[in-house]
mmCIF file of C-alpha atoms in Angstrom:
data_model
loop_
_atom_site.group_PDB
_atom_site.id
_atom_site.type_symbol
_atom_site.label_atom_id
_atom_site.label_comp_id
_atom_site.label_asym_id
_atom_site.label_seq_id
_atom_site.Cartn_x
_atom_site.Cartn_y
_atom_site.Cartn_z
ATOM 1 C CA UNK B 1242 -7.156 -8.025 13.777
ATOM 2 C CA UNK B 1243 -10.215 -9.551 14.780
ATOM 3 C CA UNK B 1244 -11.826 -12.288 13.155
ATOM 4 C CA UNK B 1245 -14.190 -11.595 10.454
ATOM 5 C CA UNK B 1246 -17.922 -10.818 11.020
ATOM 6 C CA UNK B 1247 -20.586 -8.399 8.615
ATOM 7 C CA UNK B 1248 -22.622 -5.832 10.115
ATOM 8 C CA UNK B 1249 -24.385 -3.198 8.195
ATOM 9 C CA UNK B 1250 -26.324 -0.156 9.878
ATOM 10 C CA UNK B 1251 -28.599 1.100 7.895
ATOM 11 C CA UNK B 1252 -30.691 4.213 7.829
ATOM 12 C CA UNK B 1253 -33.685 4.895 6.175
ATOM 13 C CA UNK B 1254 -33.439 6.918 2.916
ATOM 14 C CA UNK B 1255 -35.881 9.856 2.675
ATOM 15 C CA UNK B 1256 -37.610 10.678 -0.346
ATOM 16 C CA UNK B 1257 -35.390 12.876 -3.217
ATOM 17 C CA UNK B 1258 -32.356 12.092 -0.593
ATOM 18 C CA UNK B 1259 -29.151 10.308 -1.913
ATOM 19 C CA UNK B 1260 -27.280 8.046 0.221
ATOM 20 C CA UNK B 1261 -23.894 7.327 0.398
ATOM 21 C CA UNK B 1262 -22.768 3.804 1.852
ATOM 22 C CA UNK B 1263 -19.714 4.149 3.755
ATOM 23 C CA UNK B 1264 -17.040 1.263 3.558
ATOM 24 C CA UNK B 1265 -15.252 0.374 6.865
ATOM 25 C CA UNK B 1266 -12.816 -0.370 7.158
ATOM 26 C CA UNK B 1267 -11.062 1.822 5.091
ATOM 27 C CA UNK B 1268 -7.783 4.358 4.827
ATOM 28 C CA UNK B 1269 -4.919 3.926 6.480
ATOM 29 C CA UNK B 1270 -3.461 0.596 7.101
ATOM 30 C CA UNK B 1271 -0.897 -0.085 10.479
ATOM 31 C CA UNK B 1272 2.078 -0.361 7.799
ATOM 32 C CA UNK B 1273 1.620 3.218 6.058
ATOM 33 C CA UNK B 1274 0.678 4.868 9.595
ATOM 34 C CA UNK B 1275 3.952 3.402 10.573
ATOM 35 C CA UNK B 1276 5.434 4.744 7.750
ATOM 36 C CA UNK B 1277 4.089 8.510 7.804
ATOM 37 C CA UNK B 1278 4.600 8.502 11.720
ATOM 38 C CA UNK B 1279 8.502 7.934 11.515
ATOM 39 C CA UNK B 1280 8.863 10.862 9.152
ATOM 40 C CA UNK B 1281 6.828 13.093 10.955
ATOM 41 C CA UNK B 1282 8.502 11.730 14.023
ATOM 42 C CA UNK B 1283 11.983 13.355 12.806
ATOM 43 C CA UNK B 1284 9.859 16.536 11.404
ATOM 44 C CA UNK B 1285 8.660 16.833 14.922
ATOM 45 C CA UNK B 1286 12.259 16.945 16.564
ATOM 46 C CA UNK B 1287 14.974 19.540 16.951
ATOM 47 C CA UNK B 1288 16.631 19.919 13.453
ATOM 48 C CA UNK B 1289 20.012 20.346 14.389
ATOM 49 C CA UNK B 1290 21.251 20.381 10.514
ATOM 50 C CA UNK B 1291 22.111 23.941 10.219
ATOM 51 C CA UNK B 1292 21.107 24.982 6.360
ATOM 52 C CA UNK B 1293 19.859 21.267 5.629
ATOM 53 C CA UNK B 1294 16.605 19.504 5.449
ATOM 54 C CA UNK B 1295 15.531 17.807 8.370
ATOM 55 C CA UNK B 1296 15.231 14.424 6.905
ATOM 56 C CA UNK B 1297 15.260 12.923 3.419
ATOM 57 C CA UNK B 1298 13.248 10.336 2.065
ATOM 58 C CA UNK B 1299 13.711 7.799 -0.782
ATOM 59 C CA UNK B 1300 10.507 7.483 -2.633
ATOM 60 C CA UNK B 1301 7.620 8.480 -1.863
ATOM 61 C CA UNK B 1302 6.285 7.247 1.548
ATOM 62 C CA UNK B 1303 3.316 6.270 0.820
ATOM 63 C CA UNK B 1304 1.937 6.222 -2.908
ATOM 64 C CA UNK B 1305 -0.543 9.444 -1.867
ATOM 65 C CA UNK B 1306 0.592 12.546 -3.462
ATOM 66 C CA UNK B 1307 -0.983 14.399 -0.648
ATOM 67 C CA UNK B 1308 0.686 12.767 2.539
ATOM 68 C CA UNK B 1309 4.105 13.307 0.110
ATOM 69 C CA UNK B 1310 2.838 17.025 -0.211
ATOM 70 C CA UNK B 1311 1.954 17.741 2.909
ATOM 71 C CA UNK B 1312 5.614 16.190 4.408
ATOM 72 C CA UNK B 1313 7.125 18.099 2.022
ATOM 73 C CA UNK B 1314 5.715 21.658 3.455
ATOM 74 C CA UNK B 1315 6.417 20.576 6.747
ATOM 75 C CA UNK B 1316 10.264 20.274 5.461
ATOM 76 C CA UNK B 1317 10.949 16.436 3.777
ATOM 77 C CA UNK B 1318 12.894 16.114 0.723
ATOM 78 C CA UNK B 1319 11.914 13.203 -0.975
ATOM 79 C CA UNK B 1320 14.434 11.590 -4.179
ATOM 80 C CA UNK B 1321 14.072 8.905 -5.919
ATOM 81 C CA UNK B 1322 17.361 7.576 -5.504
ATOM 82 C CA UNK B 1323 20.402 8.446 -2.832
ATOM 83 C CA UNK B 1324 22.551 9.887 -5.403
ATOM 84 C CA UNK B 1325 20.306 12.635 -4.864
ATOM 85 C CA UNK B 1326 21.405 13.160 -1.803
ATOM 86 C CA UNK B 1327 24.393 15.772 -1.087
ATOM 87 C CA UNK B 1328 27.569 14.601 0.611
ATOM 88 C CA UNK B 1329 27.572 17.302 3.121
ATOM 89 C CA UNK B 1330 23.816 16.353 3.875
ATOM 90 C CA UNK B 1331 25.513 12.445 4.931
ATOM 91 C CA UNK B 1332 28.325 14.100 6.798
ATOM 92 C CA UNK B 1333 25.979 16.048 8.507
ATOM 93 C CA UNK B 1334 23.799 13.114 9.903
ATOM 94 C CA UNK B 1335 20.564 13.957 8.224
ATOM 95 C CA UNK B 1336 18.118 11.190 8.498
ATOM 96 C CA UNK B 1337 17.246 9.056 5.261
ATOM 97 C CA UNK B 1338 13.954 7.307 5.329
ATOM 98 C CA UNK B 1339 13.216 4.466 3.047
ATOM 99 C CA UNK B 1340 10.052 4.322 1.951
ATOM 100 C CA UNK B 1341 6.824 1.659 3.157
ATOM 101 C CA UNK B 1342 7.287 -0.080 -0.064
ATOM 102 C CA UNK B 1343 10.713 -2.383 0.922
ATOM 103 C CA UNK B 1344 13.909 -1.658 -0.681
ATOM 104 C CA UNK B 1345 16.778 -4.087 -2.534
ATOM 105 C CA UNK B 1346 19.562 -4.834 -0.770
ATOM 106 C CA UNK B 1347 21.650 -2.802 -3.585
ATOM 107 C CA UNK B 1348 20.067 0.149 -1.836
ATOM 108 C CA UNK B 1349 21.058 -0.909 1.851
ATOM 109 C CA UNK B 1350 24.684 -1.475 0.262
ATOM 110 C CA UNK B 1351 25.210 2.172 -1.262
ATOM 111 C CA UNK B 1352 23.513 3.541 2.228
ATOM 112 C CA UNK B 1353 26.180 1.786 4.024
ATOM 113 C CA UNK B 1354 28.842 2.356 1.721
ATOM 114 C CA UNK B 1355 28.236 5.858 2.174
ATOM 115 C CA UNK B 1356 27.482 6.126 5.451
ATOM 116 C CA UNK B 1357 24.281 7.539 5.379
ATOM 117 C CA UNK B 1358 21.813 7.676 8.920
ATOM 118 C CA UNK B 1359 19.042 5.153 7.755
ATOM 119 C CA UNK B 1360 15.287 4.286 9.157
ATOM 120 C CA UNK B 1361 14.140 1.601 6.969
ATOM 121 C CA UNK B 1362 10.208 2.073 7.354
ATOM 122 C CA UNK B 1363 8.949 -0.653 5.062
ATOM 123 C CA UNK B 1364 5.944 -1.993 6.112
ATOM 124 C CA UNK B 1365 6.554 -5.012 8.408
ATOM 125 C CA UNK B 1366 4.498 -7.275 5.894
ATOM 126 C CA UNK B 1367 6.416 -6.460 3.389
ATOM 127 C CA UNK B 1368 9.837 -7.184 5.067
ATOM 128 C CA UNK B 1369 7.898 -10.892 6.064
ATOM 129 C CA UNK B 1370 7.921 -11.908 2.097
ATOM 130 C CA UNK B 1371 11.623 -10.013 1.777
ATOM 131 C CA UNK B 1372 12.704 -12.957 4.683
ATOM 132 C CA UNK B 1373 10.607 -15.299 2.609
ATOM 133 C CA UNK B 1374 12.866 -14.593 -0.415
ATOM 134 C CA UNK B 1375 15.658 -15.281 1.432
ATOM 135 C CA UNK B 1376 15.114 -18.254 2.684
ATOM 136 C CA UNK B 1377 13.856 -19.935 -0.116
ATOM 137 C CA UNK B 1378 16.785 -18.703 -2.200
ATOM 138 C CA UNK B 1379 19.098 -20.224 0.353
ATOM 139 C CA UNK B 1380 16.903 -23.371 -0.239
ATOM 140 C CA UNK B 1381 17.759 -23.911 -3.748
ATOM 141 C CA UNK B 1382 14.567 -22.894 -4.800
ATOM 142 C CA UNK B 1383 13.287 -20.352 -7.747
ATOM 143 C CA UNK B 1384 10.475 -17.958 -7.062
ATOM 144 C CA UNK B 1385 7.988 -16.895 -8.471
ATOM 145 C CA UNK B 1386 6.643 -14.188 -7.657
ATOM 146 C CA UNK B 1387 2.985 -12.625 -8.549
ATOM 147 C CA UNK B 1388 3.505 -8.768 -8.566
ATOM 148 C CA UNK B 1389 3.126 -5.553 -11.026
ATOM 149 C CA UNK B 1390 6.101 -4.904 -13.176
ATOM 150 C CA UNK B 1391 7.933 -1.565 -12.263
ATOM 151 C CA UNK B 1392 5.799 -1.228 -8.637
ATOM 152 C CA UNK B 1393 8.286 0.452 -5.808
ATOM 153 C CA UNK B 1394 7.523 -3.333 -3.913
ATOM 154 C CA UNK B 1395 7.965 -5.900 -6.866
ATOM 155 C CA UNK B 1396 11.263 -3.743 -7.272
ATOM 156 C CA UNK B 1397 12.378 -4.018 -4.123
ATOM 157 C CA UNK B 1398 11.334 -7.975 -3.698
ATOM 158 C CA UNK B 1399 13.357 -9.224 -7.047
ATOM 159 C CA UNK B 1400 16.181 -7.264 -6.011
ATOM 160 C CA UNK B 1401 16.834 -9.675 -2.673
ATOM 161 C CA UNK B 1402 17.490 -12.391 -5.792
ATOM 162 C CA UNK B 1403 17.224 -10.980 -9.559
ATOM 163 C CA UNK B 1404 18.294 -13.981 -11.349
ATOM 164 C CA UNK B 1405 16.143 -16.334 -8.533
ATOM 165 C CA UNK B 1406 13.225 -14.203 -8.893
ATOM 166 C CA UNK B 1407 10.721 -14.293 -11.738
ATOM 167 C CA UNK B 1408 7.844 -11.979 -11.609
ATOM 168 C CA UNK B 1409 4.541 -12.750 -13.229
ATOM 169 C CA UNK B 1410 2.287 -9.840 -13.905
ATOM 170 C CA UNK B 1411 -0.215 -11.714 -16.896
ATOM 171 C CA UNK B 1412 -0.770 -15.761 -17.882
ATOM 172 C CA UNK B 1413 1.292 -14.889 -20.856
ATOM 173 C CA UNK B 1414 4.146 -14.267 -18.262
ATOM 174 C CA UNK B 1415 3.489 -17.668 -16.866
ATOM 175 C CA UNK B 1416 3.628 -19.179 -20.780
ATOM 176 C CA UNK B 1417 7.340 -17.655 -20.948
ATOM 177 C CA UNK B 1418 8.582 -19.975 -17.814
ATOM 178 C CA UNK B 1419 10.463 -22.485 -18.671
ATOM 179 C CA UNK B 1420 11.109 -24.975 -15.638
ATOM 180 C CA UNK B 1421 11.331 -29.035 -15.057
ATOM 181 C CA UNK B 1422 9.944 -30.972 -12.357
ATOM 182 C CA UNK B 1423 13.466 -31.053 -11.031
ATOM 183 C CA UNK B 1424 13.989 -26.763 -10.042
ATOM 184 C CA UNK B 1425 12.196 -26.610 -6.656
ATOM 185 C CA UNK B 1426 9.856 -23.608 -7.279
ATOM 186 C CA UNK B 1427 7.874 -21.584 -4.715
ATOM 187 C CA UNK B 1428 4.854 -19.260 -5.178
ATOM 188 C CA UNK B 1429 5.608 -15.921 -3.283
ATOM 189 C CA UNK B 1430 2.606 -12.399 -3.847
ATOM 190 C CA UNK B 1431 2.904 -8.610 -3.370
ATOM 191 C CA UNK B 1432 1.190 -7.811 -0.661
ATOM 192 C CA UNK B 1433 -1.487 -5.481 -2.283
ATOM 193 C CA UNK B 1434 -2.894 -7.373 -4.997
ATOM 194 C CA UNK B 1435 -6.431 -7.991 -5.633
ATOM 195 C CA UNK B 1436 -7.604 -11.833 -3.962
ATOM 196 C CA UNK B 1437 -9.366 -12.890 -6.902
ATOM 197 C CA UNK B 1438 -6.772 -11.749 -9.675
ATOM 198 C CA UNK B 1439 -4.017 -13.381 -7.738
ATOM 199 C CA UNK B 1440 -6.543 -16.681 -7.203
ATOM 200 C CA UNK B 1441 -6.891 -16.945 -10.715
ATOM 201 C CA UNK B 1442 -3.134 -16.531 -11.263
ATOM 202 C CA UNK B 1443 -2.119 -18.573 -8.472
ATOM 203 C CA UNK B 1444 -4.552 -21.667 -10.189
ATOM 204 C CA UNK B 1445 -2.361 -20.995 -13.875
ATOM 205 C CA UNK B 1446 0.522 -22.135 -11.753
ATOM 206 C CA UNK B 1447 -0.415 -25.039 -10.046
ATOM 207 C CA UNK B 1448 -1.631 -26.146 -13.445
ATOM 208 C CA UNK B 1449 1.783 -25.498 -15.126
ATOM 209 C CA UNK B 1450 3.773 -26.332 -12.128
ATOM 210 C CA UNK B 1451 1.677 -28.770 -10.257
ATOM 211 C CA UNK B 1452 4.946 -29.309 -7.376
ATOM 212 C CA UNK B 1453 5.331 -25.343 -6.627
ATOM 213 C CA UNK B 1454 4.793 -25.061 -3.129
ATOM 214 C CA UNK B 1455 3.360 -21.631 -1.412
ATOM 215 C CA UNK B 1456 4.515 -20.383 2.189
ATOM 216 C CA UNK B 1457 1.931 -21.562 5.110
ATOM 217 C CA UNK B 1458 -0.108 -18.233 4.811
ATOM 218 C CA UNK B 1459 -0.753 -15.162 2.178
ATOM 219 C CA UNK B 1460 1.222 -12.693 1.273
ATOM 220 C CA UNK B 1461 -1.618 -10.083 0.780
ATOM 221 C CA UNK B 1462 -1.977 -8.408 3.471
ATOM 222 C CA UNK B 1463 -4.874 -8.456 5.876
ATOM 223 C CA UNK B 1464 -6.061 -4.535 5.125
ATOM 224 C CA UNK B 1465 -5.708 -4.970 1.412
ATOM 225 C CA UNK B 1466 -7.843 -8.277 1.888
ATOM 226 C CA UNK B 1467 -10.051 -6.229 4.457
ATOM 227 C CA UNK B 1468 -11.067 -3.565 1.990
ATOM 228 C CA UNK B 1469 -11.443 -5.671 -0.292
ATOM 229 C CA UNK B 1470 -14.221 -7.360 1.197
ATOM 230 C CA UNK B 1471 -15.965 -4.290 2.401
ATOM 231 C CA UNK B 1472 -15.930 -3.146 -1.084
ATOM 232 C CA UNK B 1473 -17.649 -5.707 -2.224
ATOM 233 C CA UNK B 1474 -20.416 -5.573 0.760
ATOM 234 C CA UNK B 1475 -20.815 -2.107 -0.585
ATOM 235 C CA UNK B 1476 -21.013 -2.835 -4.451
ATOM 236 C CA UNK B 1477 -23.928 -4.959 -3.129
ATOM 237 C CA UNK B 1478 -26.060 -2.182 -1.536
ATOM 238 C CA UNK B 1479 -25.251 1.214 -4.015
ATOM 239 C CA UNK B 1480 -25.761 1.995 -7.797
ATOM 240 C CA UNK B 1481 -22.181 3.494 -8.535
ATOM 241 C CA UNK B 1482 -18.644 3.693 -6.092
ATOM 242 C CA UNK B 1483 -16.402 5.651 -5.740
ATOM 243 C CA UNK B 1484 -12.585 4.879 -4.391
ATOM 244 C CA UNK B 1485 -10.451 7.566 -2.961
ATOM 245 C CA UNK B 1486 -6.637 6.896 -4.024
ATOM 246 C CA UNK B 1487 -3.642 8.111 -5.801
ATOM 247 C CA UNK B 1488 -3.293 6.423 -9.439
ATOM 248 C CA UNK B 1489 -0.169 4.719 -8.422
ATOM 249 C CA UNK B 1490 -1.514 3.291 -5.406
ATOM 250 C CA UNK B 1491 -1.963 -0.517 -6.363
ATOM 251 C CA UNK B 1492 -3.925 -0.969 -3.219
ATOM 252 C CA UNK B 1493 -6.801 1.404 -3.975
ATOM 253 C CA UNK B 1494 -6.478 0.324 -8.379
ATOM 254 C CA UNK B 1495 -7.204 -3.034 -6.984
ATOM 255 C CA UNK B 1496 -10.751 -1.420 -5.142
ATOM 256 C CA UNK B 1497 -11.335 0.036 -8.312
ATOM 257 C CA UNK B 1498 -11.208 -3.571 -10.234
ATOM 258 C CA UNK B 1499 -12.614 -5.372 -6.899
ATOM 259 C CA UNK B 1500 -15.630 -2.405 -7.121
ATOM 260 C CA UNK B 1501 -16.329 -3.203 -11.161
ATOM 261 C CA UNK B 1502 -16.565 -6.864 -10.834
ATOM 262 C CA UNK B 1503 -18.888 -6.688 -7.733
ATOM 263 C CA UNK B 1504 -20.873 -4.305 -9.875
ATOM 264 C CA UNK B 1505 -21.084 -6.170 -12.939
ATOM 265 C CA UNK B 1506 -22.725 -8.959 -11.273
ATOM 266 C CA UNK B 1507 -25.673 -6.566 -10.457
ATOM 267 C CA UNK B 1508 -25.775 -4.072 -13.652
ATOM 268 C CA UNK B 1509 -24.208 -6.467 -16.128
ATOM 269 C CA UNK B 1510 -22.246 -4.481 -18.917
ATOM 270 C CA UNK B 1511 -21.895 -1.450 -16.662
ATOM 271 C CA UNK B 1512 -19.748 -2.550 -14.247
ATOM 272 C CA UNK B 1513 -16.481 -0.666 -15.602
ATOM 273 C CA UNK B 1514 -18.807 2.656 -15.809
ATOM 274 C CA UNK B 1515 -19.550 2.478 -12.378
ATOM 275 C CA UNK B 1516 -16.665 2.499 -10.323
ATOM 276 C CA UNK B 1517 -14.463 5.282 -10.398
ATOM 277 C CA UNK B 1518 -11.089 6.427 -8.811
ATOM 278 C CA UNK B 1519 -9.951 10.264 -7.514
ATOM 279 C CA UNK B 1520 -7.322 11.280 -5.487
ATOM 280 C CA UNK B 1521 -9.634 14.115 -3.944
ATOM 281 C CA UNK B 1522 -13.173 15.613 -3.679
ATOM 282 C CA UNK B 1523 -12.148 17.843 -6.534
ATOM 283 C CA UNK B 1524 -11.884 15.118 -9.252
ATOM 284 C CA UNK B 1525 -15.295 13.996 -8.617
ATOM 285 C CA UNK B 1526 -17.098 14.503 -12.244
ATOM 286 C CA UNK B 1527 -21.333 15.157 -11.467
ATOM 287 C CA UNK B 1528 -22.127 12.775 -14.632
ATOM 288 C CA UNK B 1529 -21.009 9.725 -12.283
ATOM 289 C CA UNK B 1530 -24.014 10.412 -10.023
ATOM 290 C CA UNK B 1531 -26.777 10.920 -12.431
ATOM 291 C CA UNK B 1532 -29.585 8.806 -11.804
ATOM 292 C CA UNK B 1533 -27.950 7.492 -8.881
ATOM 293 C CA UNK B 1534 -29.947 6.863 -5.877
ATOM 294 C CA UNK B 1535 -26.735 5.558 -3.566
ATOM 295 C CA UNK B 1536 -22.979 5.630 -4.040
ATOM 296 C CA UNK B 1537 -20.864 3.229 -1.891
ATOM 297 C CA UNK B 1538 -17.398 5.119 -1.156
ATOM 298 C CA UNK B 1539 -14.099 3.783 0.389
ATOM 299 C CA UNK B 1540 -10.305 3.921 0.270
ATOM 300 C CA UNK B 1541 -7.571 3.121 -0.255
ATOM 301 C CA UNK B 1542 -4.674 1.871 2.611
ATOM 302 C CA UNK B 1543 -2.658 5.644 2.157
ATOM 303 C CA UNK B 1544 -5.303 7.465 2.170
ATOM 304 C CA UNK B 1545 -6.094 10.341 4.566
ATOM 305 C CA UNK B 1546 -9.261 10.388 6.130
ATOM 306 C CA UNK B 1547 -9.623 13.772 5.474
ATOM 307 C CA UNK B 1548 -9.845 13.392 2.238
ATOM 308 C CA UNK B 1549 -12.730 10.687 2.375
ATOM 309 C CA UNK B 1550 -15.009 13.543 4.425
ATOM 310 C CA UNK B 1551 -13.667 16.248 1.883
ATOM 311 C CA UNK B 1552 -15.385 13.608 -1.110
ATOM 312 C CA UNK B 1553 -18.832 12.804 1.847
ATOM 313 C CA UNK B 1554 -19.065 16.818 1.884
ATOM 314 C CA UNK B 1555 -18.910 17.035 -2.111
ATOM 315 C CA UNK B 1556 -22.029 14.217 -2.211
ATOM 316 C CA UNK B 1557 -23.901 16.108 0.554
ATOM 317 C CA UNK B 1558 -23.951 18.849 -1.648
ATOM 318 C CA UNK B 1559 -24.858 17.132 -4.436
ATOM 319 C CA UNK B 1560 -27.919 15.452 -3.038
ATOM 320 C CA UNK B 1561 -26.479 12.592 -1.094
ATOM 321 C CA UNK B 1562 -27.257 13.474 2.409
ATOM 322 C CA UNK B 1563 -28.106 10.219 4.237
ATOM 323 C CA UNK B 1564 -24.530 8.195 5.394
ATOM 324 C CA UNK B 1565 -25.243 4.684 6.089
ATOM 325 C CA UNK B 1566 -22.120 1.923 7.081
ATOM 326 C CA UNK B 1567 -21.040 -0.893 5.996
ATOM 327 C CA UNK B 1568 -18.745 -2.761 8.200
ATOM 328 C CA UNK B 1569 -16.413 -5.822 7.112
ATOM 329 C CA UNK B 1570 -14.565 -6.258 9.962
ATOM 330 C CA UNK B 1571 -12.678 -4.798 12.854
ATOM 331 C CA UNK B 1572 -8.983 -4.053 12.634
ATOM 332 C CA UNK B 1573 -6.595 -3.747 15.652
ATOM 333 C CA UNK B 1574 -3.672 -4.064 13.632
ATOM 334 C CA UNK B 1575 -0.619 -1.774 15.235
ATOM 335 C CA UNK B 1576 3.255 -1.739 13.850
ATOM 336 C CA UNK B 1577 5.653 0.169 16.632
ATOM 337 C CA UNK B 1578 7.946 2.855 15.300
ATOM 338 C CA UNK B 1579 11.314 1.437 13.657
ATOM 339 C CA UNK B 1580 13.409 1.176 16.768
ATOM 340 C CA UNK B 1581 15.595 3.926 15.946
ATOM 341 C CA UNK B 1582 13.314 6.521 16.330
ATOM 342 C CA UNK B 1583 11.359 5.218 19.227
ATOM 343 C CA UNK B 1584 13.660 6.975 21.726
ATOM 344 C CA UNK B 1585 13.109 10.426 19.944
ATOM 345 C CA UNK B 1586 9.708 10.720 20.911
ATOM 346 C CA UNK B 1587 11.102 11.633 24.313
ATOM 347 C CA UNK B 1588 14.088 12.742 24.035
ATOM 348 C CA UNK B 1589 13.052 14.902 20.573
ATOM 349 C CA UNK B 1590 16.752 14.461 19.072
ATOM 350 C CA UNK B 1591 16.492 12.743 16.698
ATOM 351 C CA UNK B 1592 20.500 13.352 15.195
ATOM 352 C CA UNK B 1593 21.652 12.078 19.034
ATOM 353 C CA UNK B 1594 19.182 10.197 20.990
ATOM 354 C CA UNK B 1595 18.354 7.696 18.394
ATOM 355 C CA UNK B 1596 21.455 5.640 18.700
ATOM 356 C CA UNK B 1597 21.789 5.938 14.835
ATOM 357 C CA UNK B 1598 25.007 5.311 13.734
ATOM 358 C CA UNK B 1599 26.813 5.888 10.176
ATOM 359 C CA UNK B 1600 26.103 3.299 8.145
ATOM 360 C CA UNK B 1601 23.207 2.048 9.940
ATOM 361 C CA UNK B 1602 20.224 0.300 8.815
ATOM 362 C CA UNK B 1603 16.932 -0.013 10.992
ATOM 363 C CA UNK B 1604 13.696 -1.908 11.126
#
């Protein structure tokens, strides 16, 4: 990733013509590429599972219904835990994915235990504050950790440490801690969190807590804080925006809140009615564009891009014919294949050539 820099090409707007300001970067982030890769990957390669599905996955990928769709037509079962998952389908060697999101090591345990053929492909970022866990909690320290209750990642981060590991969601979460000067505390964040809503968070602490320490760089990672910033170049430049994202994507609800603030600065008390979310060009409601002259548009880190030209082709219709961009900054951000499956792109097997073994876990 390149170093940050703000460039905006512009176009002129023609009379009665709409324009739609186009944030970049947008979509897909290295981590859920990754992610959608190794499953297609093992969709790709000889199935050699007679009267079984060619891979499994726990949870969905990536929090887009339509990547989870789509992978599912092409042949991907996905459960939501490995219960779910037949015996005969683990004797058999069928692949089991874990999802982008990072998963507990109670998970990794039962995989083992029953021998099931694993590709772990949590986003590398995500494994980075998993290793942070870690080694704090073999510091002696207590964590806190700045997350949303219930998400697939907070989940998966508290579970390295549940009774080390104290998730704060809300200040009133931070008002229910209870430590002295004498517990060792550390400040760890999921990775997709809004800057500013983890800033103000972040200050509650150091207020209550004025010795909890934080690792030597964020935990948010750099395409959440990317299009973050280019939503807010947008806000700056069109009337209304819309984000393109599943509702249980926390990276694109965070665009939506990041869109609403910037907005409220320039329409004050209209911010919230504004900014709007859909997971496709069919939930786009006309009475957001009326007596718009520009709509900014973006999205979130799993979202197809697709679906972003299905939503352009919707506002062309609609009036909104002239595309101008605004650019935040460059990514060149690139996460290889888990190393299990890097083999099967040659050798298409994925069963064999892998060198997955029973019981085996891989980054």
């Amino acid at each position: 990733m390149s170093g940050f820099r703000t460039t905006v090409c512009e176009q002129p707007t023609q009379q009665g013509q709409g324009r739609v300001v186009l944030a970049d970067p947008r979509g897909f982030c290295a981590g859920v590429d990754r992610a959608i890769q190794t499953v297609q990957t093992i969709l790709d390669a000889d199935n050699p599972h007679q009267g079984l599905p060619p891979v499994y996955v726990r949870r969905q990928i990536v929090h887009n219904r339509h990547v989870v769709e789509d992978l599912s037509q092409r042949g991907a079962v996905f459960v939501d835990e490995l219960d779910q998952i037949p015996e005969r389908a683990v004797r058999a060697g069928v692949p089991v994915v874990f999802s982008a999101h990072g998963i507990a090591p109670s998970v990794v345990k039962e995989a083992q235990r029953r021998g099931m053929r694993v590709v772990d492909a949590s986003c590398p970022l995500v494994s980075k504050v998993h290793r942070e866990v870690q080694r704090f909690v073999r510091d002696g320290y207590s964590i806190i950790y700045i997350g949303h209750r219930g998400h697939d990642e907070a989940v998966g981060v508290m579970g390295e440490a549940p009774d080390r590991v104290h998730l704060v969601e809300h200040e009133a979460d931070i008002d229910a801690l209870s430590f002295g000067p004498d517990t060792p505390l550390v400040m760890l964040t999921q990775t997709t969190l809004s800057l500013d809503e983890t800033a103000d968070l972040a200050t509650a602490l150091r207020l209550r807590f004025p010795w909890i320490e934080e690792p030597p760089g964020s935990d948010i990672c750099y395409a959440t804080q990317n299009r973050q910033q280019a939503v807010k170049m947008v806000a700056g430049q069109a009337d209304c925006m819309i984000v393109v994202g599943s509702a249980n994507s926390s990276n694109s609800v965070r665009l939506v809140e990041v869109a609403r603030q910037a907005l409220e600065v320039r329409f004050p008390g209209q911010g919230g009615q504004r900014a709007h979310r859909v997971d496709d060009a069919g939930e786009l409601d006309p009475a957001w564009l009326q007596g718009m002259d520009s709509v900014g548009l973006t999205s979130g880190a799993s979202v197809p891009e697709h679906l972003v030209q299905a939503v352009l082709e919707t506002l062309a219709s609609r009036g909104f014919t002239q595309v101008t961009r605004a650019r935040a900054v460059e990514e060149h951000m690139h996460f290889v294949l888990p190393a299990a499956l890097r083999s099967a792109r040659v050798s298409r097997k994925v069963g064999q050539a892998t060198g997955l073994t029973n019981s085996s876990v891989s980054g």
